[in-house]
Short mmCIF file of C-alpha atoms and ligand atoms in Angstrom, two decimals:
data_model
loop_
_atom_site.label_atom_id
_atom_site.label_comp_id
_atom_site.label_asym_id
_atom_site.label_seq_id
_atom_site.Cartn_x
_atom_site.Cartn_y
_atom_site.Cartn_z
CA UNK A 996 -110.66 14.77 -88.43
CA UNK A 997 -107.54 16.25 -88.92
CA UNK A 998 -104.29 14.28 -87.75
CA UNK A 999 -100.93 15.53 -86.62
CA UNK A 1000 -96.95 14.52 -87.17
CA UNK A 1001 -95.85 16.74 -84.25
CA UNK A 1002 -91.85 17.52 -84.48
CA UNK A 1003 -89.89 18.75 -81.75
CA UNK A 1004 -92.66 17.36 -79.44
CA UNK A 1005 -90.58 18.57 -75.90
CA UNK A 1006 -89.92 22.15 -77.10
CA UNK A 1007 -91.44 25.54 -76.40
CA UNK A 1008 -93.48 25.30 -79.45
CA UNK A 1009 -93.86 21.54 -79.33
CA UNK A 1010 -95.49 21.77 -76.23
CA UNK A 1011 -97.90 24.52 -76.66
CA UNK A 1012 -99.12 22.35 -80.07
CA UNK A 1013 -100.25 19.36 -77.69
CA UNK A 1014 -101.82 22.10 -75.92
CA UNK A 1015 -104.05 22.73 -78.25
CA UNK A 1016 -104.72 19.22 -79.47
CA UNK A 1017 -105.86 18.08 -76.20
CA UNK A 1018 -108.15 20.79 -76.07
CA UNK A 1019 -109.60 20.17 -79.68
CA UNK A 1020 -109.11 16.77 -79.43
CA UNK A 1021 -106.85 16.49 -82.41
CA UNK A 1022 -105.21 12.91 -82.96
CA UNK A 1023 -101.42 13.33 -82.76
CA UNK A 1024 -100.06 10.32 -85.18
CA UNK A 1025 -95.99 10.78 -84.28
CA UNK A 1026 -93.96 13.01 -81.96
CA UNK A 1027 -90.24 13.65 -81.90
CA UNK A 1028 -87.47 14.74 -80.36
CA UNK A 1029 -84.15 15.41 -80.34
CA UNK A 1030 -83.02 14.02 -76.81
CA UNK A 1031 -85.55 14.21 -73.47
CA UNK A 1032 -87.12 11.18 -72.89
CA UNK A 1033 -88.66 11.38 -70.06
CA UNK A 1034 -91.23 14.10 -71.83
CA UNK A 1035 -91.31 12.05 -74.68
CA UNK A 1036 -92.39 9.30 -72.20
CA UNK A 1037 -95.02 11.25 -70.80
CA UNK A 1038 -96.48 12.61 -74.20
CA UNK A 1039 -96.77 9.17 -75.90
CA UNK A 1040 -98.55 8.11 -72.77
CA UNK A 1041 -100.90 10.45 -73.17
CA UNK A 1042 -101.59 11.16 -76.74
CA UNK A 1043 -100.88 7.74 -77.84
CA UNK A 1044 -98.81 8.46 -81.18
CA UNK A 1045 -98.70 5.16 -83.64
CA UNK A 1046 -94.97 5.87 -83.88
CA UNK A 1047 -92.00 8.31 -82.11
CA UNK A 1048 -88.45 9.37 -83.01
CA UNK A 1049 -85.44 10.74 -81.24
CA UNK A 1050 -82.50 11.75 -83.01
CA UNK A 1051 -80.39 10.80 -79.96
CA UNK A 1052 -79.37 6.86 -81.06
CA UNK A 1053 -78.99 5.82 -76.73
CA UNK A 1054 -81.90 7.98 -75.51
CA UNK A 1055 -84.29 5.78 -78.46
CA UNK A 1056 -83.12 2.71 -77.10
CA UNK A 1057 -84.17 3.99 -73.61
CA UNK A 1058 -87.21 5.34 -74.48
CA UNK A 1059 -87.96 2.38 -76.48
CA UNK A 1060 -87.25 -0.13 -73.12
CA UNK A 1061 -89.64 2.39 -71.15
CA UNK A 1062 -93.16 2.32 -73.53
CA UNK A 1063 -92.37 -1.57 -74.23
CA UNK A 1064 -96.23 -1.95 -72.63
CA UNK A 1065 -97.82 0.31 -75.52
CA UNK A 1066 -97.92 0.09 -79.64
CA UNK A 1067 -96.04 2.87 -80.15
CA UNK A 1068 -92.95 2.03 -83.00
CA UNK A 1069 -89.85 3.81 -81.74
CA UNK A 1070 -87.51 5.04 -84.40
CA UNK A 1071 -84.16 6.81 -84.16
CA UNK A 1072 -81.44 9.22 -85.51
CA UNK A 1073 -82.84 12.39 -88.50
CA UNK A 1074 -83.72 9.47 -90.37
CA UNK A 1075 -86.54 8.59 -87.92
CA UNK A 1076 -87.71 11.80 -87.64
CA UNK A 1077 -87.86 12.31 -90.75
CA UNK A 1078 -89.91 9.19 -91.09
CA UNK A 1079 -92.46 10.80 -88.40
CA UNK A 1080 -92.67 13.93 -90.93
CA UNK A 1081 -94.11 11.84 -93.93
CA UNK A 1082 -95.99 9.45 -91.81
CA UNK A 1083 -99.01 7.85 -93.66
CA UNK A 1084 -101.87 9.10 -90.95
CA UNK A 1085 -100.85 12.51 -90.26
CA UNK A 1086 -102.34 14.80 -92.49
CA UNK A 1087 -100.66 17.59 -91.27
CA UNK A 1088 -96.86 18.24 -90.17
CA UNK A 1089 -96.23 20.36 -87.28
CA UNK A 1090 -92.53 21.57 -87.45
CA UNK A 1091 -90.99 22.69 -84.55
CA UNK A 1092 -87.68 21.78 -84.06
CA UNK A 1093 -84.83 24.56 -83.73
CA UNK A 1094 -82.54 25.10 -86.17
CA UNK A 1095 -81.19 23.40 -89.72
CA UNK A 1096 -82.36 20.36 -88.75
CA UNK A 1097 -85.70 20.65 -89.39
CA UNK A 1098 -84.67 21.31 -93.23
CA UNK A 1099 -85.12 17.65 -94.28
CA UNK A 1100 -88.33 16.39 -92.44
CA UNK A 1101 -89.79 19.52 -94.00
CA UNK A 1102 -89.51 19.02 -97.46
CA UNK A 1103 -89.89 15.46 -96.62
CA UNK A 1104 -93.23 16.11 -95.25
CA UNK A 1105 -93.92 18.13 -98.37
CA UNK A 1106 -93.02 15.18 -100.65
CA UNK A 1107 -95.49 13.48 -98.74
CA UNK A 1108 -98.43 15.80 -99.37
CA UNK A 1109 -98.79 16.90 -95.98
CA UNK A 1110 -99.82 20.40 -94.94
CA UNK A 1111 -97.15 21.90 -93.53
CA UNK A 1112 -97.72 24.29 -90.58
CA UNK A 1113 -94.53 26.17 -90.15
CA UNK A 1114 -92.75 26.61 -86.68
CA UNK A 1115 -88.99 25.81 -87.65
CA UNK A 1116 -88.21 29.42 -89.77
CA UNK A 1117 -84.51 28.33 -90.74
CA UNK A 1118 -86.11 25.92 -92.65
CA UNK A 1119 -87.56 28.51 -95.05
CA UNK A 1120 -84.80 30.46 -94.41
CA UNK A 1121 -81.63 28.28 -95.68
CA UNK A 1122 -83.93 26.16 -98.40
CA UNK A 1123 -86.46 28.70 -98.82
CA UNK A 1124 -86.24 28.16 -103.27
CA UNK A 1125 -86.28 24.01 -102.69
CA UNK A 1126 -88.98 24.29 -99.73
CA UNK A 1127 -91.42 26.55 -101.63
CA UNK A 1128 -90.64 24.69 -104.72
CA UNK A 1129 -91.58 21.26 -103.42
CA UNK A 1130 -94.89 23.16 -102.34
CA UNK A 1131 -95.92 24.49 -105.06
CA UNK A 1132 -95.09 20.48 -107.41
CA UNK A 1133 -97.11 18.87 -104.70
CA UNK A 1134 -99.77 21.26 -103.91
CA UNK A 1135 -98.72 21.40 -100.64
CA UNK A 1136 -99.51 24.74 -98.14
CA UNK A 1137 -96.82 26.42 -95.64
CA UNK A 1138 -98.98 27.86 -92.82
CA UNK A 1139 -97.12 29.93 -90.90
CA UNK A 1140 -97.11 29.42 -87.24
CA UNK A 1141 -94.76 31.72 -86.35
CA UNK A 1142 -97.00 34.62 -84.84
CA UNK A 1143 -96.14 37.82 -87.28
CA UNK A 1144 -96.49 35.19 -90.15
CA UNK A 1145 -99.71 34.17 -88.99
CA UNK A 1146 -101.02 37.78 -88.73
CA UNK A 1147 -99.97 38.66 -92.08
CA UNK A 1148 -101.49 35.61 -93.24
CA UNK A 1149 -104.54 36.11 -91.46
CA UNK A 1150 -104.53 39.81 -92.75
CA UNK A 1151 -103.86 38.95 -96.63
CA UNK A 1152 -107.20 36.88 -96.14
CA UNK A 1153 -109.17 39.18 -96.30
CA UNK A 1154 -107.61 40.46 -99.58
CA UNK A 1155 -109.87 42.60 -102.08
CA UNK A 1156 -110.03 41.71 -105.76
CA UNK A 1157 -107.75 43.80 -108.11
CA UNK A 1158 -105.41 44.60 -104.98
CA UNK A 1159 -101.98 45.35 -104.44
CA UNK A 1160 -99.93 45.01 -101.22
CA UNK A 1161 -97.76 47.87 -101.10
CA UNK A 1162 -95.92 46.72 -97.86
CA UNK A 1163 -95.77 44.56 -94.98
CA UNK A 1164 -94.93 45.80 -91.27
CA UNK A 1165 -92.92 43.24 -89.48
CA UNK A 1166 -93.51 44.39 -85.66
CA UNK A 1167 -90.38 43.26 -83.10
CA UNK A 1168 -90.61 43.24 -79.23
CA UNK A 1169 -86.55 45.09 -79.79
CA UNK A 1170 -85.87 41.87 -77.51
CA UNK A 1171 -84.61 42.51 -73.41
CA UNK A 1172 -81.51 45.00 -74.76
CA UNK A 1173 -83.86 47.49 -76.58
CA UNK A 1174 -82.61 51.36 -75.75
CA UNK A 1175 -79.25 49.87 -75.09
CA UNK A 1176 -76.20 51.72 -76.75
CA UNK A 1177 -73.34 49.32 -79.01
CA UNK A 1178 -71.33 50.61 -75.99
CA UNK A 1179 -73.52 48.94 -73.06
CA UNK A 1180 -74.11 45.85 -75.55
CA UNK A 1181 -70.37 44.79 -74.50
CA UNK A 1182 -70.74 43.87 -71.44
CA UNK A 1183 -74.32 41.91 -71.20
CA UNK A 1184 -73.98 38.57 -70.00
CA UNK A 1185 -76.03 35.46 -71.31
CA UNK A 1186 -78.74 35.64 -68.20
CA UNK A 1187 -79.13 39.09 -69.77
CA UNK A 1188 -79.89 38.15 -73.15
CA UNK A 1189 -81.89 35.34 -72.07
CA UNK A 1190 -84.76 37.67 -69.95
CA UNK A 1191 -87.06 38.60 -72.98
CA UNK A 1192 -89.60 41.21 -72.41
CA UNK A 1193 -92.90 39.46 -73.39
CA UNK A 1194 -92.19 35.58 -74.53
CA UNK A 1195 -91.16 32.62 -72.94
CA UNK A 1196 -89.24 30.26 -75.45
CA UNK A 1197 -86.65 28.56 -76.41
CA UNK A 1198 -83.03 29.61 -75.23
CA UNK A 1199 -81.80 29.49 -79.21
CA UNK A 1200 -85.03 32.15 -80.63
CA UNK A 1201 -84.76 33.96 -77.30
CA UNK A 1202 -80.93 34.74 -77.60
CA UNK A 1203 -82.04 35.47 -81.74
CA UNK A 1204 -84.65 38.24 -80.60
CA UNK A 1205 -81.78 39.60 -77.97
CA UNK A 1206 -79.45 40.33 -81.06
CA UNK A 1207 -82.80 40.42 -83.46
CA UNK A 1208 -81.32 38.16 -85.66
CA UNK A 1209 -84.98 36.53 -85.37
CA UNK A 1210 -86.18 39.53 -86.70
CA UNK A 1211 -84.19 39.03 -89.51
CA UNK A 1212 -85.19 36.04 -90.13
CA UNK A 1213 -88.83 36.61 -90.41
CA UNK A 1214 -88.00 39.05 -93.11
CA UNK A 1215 -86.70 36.12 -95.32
CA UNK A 1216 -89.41 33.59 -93.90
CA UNK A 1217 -91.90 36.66 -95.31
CA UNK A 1218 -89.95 36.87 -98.30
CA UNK A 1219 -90.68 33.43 -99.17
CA UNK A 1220 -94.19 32.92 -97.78
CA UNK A 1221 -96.06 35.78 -99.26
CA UNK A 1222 -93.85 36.42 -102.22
CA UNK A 1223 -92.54 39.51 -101.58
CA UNK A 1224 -89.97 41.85 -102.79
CA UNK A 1225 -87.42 42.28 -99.09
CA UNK A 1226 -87.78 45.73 -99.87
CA UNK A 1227 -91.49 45.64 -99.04
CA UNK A 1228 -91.02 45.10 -95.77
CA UNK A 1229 -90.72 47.06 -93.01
CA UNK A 1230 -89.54 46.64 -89.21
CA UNK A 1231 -91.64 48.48 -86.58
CA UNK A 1232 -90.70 47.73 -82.94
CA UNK A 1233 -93.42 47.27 -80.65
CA UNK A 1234 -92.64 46.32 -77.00
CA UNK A 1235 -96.39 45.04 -76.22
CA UNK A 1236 -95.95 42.64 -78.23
CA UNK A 1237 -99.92 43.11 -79.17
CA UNK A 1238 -99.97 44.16 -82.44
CA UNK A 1239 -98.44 40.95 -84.39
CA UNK A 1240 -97.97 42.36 -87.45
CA UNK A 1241 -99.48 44.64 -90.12
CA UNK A 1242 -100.04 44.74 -94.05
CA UNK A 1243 -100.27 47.97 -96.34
CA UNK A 1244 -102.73 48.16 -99.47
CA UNK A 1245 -101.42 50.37 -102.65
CA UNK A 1246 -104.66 52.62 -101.22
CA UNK A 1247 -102.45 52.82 -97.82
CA UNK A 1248 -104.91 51.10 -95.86
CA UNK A 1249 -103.17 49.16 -93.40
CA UNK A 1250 -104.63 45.86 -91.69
CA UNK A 1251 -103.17 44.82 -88.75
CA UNK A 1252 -104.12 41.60 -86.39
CA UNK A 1253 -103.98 41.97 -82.62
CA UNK A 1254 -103.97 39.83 -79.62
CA UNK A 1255 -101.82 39.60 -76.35
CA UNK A 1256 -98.64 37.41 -76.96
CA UNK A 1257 -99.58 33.39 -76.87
CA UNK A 1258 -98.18 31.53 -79.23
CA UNK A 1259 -101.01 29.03 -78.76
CA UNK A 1260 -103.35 31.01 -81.11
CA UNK A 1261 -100.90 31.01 -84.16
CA UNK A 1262 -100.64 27.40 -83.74
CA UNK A 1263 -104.05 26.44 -83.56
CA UNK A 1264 -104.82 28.68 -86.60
CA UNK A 1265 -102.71 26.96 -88.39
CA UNK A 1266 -104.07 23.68 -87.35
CA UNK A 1267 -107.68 24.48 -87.75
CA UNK A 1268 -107.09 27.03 -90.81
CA UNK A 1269 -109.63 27.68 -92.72
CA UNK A 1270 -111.75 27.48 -89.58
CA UNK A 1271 -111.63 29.22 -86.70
CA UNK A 1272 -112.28 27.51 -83.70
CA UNK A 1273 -112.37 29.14 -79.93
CA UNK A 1274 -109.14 29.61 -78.22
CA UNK A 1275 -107.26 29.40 -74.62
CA UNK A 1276 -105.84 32.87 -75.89
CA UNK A 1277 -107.45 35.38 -73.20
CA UNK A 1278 -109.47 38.23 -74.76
CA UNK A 1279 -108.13 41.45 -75.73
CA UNK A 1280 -108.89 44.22 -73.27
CA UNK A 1281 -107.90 47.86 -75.29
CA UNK A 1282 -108.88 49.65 -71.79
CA UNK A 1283 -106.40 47.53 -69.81
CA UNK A 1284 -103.87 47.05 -72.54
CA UNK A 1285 -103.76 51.12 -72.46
CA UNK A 1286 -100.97 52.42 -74.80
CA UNK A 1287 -99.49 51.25 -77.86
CA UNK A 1288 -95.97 52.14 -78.69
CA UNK A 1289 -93.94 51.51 -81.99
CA UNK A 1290 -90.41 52.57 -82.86
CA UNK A 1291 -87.93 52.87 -85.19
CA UNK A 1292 -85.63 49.68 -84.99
CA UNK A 1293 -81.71 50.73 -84.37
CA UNK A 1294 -80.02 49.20 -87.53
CA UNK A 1295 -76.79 50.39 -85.83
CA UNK A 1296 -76.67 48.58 -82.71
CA UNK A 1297 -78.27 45.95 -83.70
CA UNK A 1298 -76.94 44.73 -87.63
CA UNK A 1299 -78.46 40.92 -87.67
CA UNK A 1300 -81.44 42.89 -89.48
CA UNK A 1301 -79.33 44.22 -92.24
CA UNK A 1302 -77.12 41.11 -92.36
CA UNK A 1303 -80.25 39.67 -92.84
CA UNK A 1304 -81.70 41.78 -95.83
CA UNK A 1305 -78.43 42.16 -97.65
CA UNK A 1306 -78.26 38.27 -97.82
CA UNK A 1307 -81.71 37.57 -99.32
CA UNK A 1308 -80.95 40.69 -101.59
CA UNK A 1309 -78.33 38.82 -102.94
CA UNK A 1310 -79.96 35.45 -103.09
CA UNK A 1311 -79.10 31.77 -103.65
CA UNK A 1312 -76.93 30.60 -100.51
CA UNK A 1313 -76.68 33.55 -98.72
CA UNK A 1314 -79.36 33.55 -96.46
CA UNK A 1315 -78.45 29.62 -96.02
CA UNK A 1316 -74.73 31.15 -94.91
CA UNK A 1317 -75.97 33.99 -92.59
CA UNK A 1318 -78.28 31.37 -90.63
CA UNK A 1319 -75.81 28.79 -90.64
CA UNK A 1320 -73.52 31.22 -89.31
CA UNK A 1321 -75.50 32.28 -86.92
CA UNK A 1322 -76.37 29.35 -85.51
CA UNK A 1323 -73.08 28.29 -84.82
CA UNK A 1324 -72.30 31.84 -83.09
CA UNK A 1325 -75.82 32.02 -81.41
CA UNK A 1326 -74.47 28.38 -79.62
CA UNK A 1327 -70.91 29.35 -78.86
CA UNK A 1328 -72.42 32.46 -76.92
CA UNK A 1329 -74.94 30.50 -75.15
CA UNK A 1330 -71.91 28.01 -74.19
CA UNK A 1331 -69.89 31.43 -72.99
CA UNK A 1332 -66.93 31.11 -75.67
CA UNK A 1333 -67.84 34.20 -77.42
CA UNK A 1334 -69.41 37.84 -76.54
CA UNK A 1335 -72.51 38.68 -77.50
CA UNK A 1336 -71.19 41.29 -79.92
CA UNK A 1337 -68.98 39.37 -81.54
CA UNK A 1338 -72.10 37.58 -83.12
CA UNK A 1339 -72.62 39.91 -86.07
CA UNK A 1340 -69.26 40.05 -86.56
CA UNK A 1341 -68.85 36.94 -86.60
CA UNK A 1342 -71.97 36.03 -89.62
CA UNK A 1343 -70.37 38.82 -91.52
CA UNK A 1344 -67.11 37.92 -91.51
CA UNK A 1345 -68.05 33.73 -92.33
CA UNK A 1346 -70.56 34.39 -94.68
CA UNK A 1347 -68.25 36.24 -97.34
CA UNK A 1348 -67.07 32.49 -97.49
CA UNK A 1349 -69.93 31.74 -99.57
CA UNK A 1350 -70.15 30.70 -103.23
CA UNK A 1351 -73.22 31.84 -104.78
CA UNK A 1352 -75.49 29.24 -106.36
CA UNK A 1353 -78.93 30.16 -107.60
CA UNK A 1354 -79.84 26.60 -108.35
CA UNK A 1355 -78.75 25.26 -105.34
CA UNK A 1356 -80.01 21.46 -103.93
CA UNK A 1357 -80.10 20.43 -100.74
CA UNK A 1358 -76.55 19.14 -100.54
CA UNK A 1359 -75.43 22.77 -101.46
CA UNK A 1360 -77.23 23.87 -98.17
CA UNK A 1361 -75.63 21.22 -95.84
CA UNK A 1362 -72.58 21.75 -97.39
CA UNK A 1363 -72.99 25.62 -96.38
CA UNK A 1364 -73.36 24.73 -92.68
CA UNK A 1365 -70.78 23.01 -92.53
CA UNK A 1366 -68.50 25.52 -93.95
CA UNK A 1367 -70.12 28.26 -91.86
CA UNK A 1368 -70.01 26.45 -88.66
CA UNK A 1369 -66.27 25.82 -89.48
CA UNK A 1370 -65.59 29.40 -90.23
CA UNK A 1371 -67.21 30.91 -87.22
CA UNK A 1372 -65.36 28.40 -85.07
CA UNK A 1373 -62.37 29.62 -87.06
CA UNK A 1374 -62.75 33.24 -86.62
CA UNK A 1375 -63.36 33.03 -83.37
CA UNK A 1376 -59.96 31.09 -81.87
CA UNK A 1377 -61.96 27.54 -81.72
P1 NAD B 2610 -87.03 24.57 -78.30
O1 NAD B 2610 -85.57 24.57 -78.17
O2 NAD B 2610 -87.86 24.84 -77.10
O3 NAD B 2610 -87.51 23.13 -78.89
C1 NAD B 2610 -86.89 22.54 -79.99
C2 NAD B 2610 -87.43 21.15 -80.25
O4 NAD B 2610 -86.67 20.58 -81.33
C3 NAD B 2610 -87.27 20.18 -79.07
O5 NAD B 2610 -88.33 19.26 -79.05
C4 NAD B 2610 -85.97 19.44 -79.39
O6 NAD B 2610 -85.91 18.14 -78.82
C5 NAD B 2610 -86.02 19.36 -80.90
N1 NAD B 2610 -84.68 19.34 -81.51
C6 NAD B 2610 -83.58 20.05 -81.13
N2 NAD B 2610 -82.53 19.77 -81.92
C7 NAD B 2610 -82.96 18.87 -82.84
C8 NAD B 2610 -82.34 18.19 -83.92
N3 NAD B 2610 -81.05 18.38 -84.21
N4 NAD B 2610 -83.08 17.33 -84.66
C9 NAD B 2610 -84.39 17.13 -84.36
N5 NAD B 2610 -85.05 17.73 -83.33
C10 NAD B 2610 -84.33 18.59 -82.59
O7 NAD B 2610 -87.40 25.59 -79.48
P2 NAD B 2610 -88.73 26.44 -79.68
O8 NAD B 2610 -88.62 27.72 -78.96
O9 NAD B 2610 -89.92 25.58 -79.48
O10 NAD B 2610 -88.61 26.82 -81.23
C11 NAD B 2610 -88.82 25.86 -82.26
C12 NAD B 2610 -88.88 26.56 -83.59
O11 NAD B 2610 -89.99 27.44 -83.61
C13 NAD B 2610 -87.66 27.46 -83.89
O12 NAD B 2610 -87.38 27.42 -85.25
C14 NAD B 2610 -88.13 28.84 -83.50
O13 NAD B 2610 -87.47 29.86 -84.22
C15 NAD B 2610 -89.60 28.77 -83.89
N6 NAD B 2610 -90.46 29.69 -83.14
C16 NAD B 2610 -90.57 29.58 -81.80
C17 NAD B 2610 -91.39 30.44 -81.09
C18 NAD B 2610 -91.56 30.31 -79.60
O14 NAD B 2610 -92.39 31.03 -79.02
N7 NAD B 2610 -90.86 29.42 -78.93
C19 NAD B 2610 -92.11 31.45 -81.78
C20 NAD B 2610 -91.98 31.52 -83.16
C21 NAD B 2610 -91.16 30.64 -83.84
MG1 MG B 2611 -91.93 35.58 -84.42
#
């Protein structure tokens, strides 16, 4: 029976994942978080996990006075949740916190020998050479829960012998500000950017998609899970949000894997991969879904994409300095210190702060946020 080490338990993604372990009745063997207890609470009451973590040093002790009455071992601080990542019972780590963070429970978890399925992208993103390296020493498999991951991956499956991928199609919702000129970008407001089109998530991916700095960053989380040349892939906005993603053969046969948007069936494939196992996911109607429409995605207006491609281009810390980067401007425009155009700018001009290191360990990367998140603060009067 397969066992999970859940992390980021309270989130958008974290949620959804218990969503589908109560339905398959998967044993979830740690949860964490980064502050809510009184989810946390409620989760361990129900699923029972032999041990919990929140990074949050007060909200532990807390949660640790409130679930006295069961055996659950409450841990604290990155230290504990990185303990929940390698736990002995899990067999498979469920990553989804936000953000940097979840660089050191991953390859963690991977030093462990647990299957990784893959929520948290910067991960792969800022470590993607020391992630995919510790993978391949301990025989360890990324599973991408992200949902165009997961359709590529479910598309290369069915890969014929002697075969070439020529290309993969990245499809993008083009976020709530799709159509919208650089001129009419200036003055959207952060209830603007946070009204995406077709997925509910959290406020840090949903303000990403607005600029499509997510976008971005699935090109460099494709880069490093299928092996791919950035070159090879292509950006195709799609506002249904039904096709998830496509894959081109050198005969120019393309295979593409459809569904309407729930993130709930990316997750459980990666849970129950290589089975398939029935899904809340409600069935795809053609007749009702209509028309599909793709477009061309507006490199102008919106640069994350390009910032994005130009950094794993050049390789080593880059693509460690443009997320970094962006996550510190991504949170100074959700606290209302910046504009939402001065994000771009503001990775751009912070990431030519970079050293380039091709051999770069994990230090190199932490000491890359912290000199991006300085910068940006910097640049931008903080
Ligand atoms: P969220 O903000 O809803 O949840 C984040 C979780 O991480 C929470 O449980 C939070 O407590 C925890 N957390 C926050 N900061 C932390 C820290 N410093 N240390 C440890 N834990 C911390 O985010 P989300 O929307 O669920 O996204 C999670 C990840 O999944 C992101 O990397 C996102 O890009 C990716 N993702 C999300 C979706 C989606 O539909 N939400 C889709 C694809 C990929
Ligand atoms: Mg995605």
């Amino acid at each position: 029976m397969k066992s999970i080490n859940l992390l980021g338990s309270t989130g958008s993604i974290g949620v959804q994942t218990l969503d589908v372990a109560r339905t398959h009745g998967y044993k979830i063997e740690a949860l964490t978080a980064h502050s809510s207890v009184e989810v946390l609470e409620k989760q361990i009451r129900e699923f029972k996990p032999r041990y919990a973590a929140l990074v949050d040093e007060a909200a532990a002790a807390d949660l640790k006075a409130r679930v006295a009455d069961l055996p659950v071992k409450v841990l604290s601080g990155l230290e504990g949740v990185s303990f929940c990542a390698a736990e002995g019972e899990g067999n498979i780590t469920l990553n989804s916190v936000v953000g940097m963070a979840g660089l050191k429970p991953t390859v963690d978890a991977i030093n462990a020998g647990k299957t990784i399925a893959l929520a948290n992208k910067e991960t792969l993103v800022a470590g993607g050479k020391l992630v995919t390296d510790a993978a391949k020493k301990n025989s360890v498999d990324i599973l991408p829960v992200d949902s165009e991951h997961s359709a590529i991956f479910q598309c290369l499956l069915g890969k014929p012998r002697n075969s070439a991928l020529k290309r993969i199609i990245l499809t993008a919702s083009g976020g709530p500000f799709f159509g919208k000129t650089k001129e009419e970008l200036k003055t959207v407001t952060l209830a603007d950017a946070l009204k995406h089109p077709s997925w509910s998530m959290g406020q840090k991916i949903t303000i990403d998609s607005a600029t499509m700095f997510n976008k971005g960053l699935e090109l460099i989380e494709a880069v490093w899970l299928f092996d791919v040349d950035p070159d090879m892939i292509d950006i195709v906005v799609h506002r249904e949000s039904i096709v998830h993603s496509l894959i081109e053969y050198d005969d120019n046969s393309v295979i593409a894997q459809l569904g309407h948007p729930d993130m709930r069936l990316p997750i459980q494939f990666a849970i129950t991969y290589p089975d398939r196992f029935e899904s809340p996911e409600k069935q795809l109607d053609l007749w009702e879904v209509g028309n599909l429409s793709f477009y061309k995605p507006d490199y102008e207006t919106f640069p994350c994409m390009d910032i994005c491609r130009n950094a794993i281009k050049k390789g080593g810390l880059y693509p460690a300095a443009v997320n970094c980067a962006n996550e510190e401007a991504n949170l100074l425009f959700r606290q209302g210190k910046i504009s939402f155009c001065d994000i771009p700018v503001l990775i751009e001009r912070a990431a030519e702060f970079t050293s380039n290191n091709d051999n770069y360990s994990l230090q190199d990367v932490y000491d890359t946020d912290a000199l991006m998140r300085e910068k940006v603060r910097q640049l931008a009067g903080f």
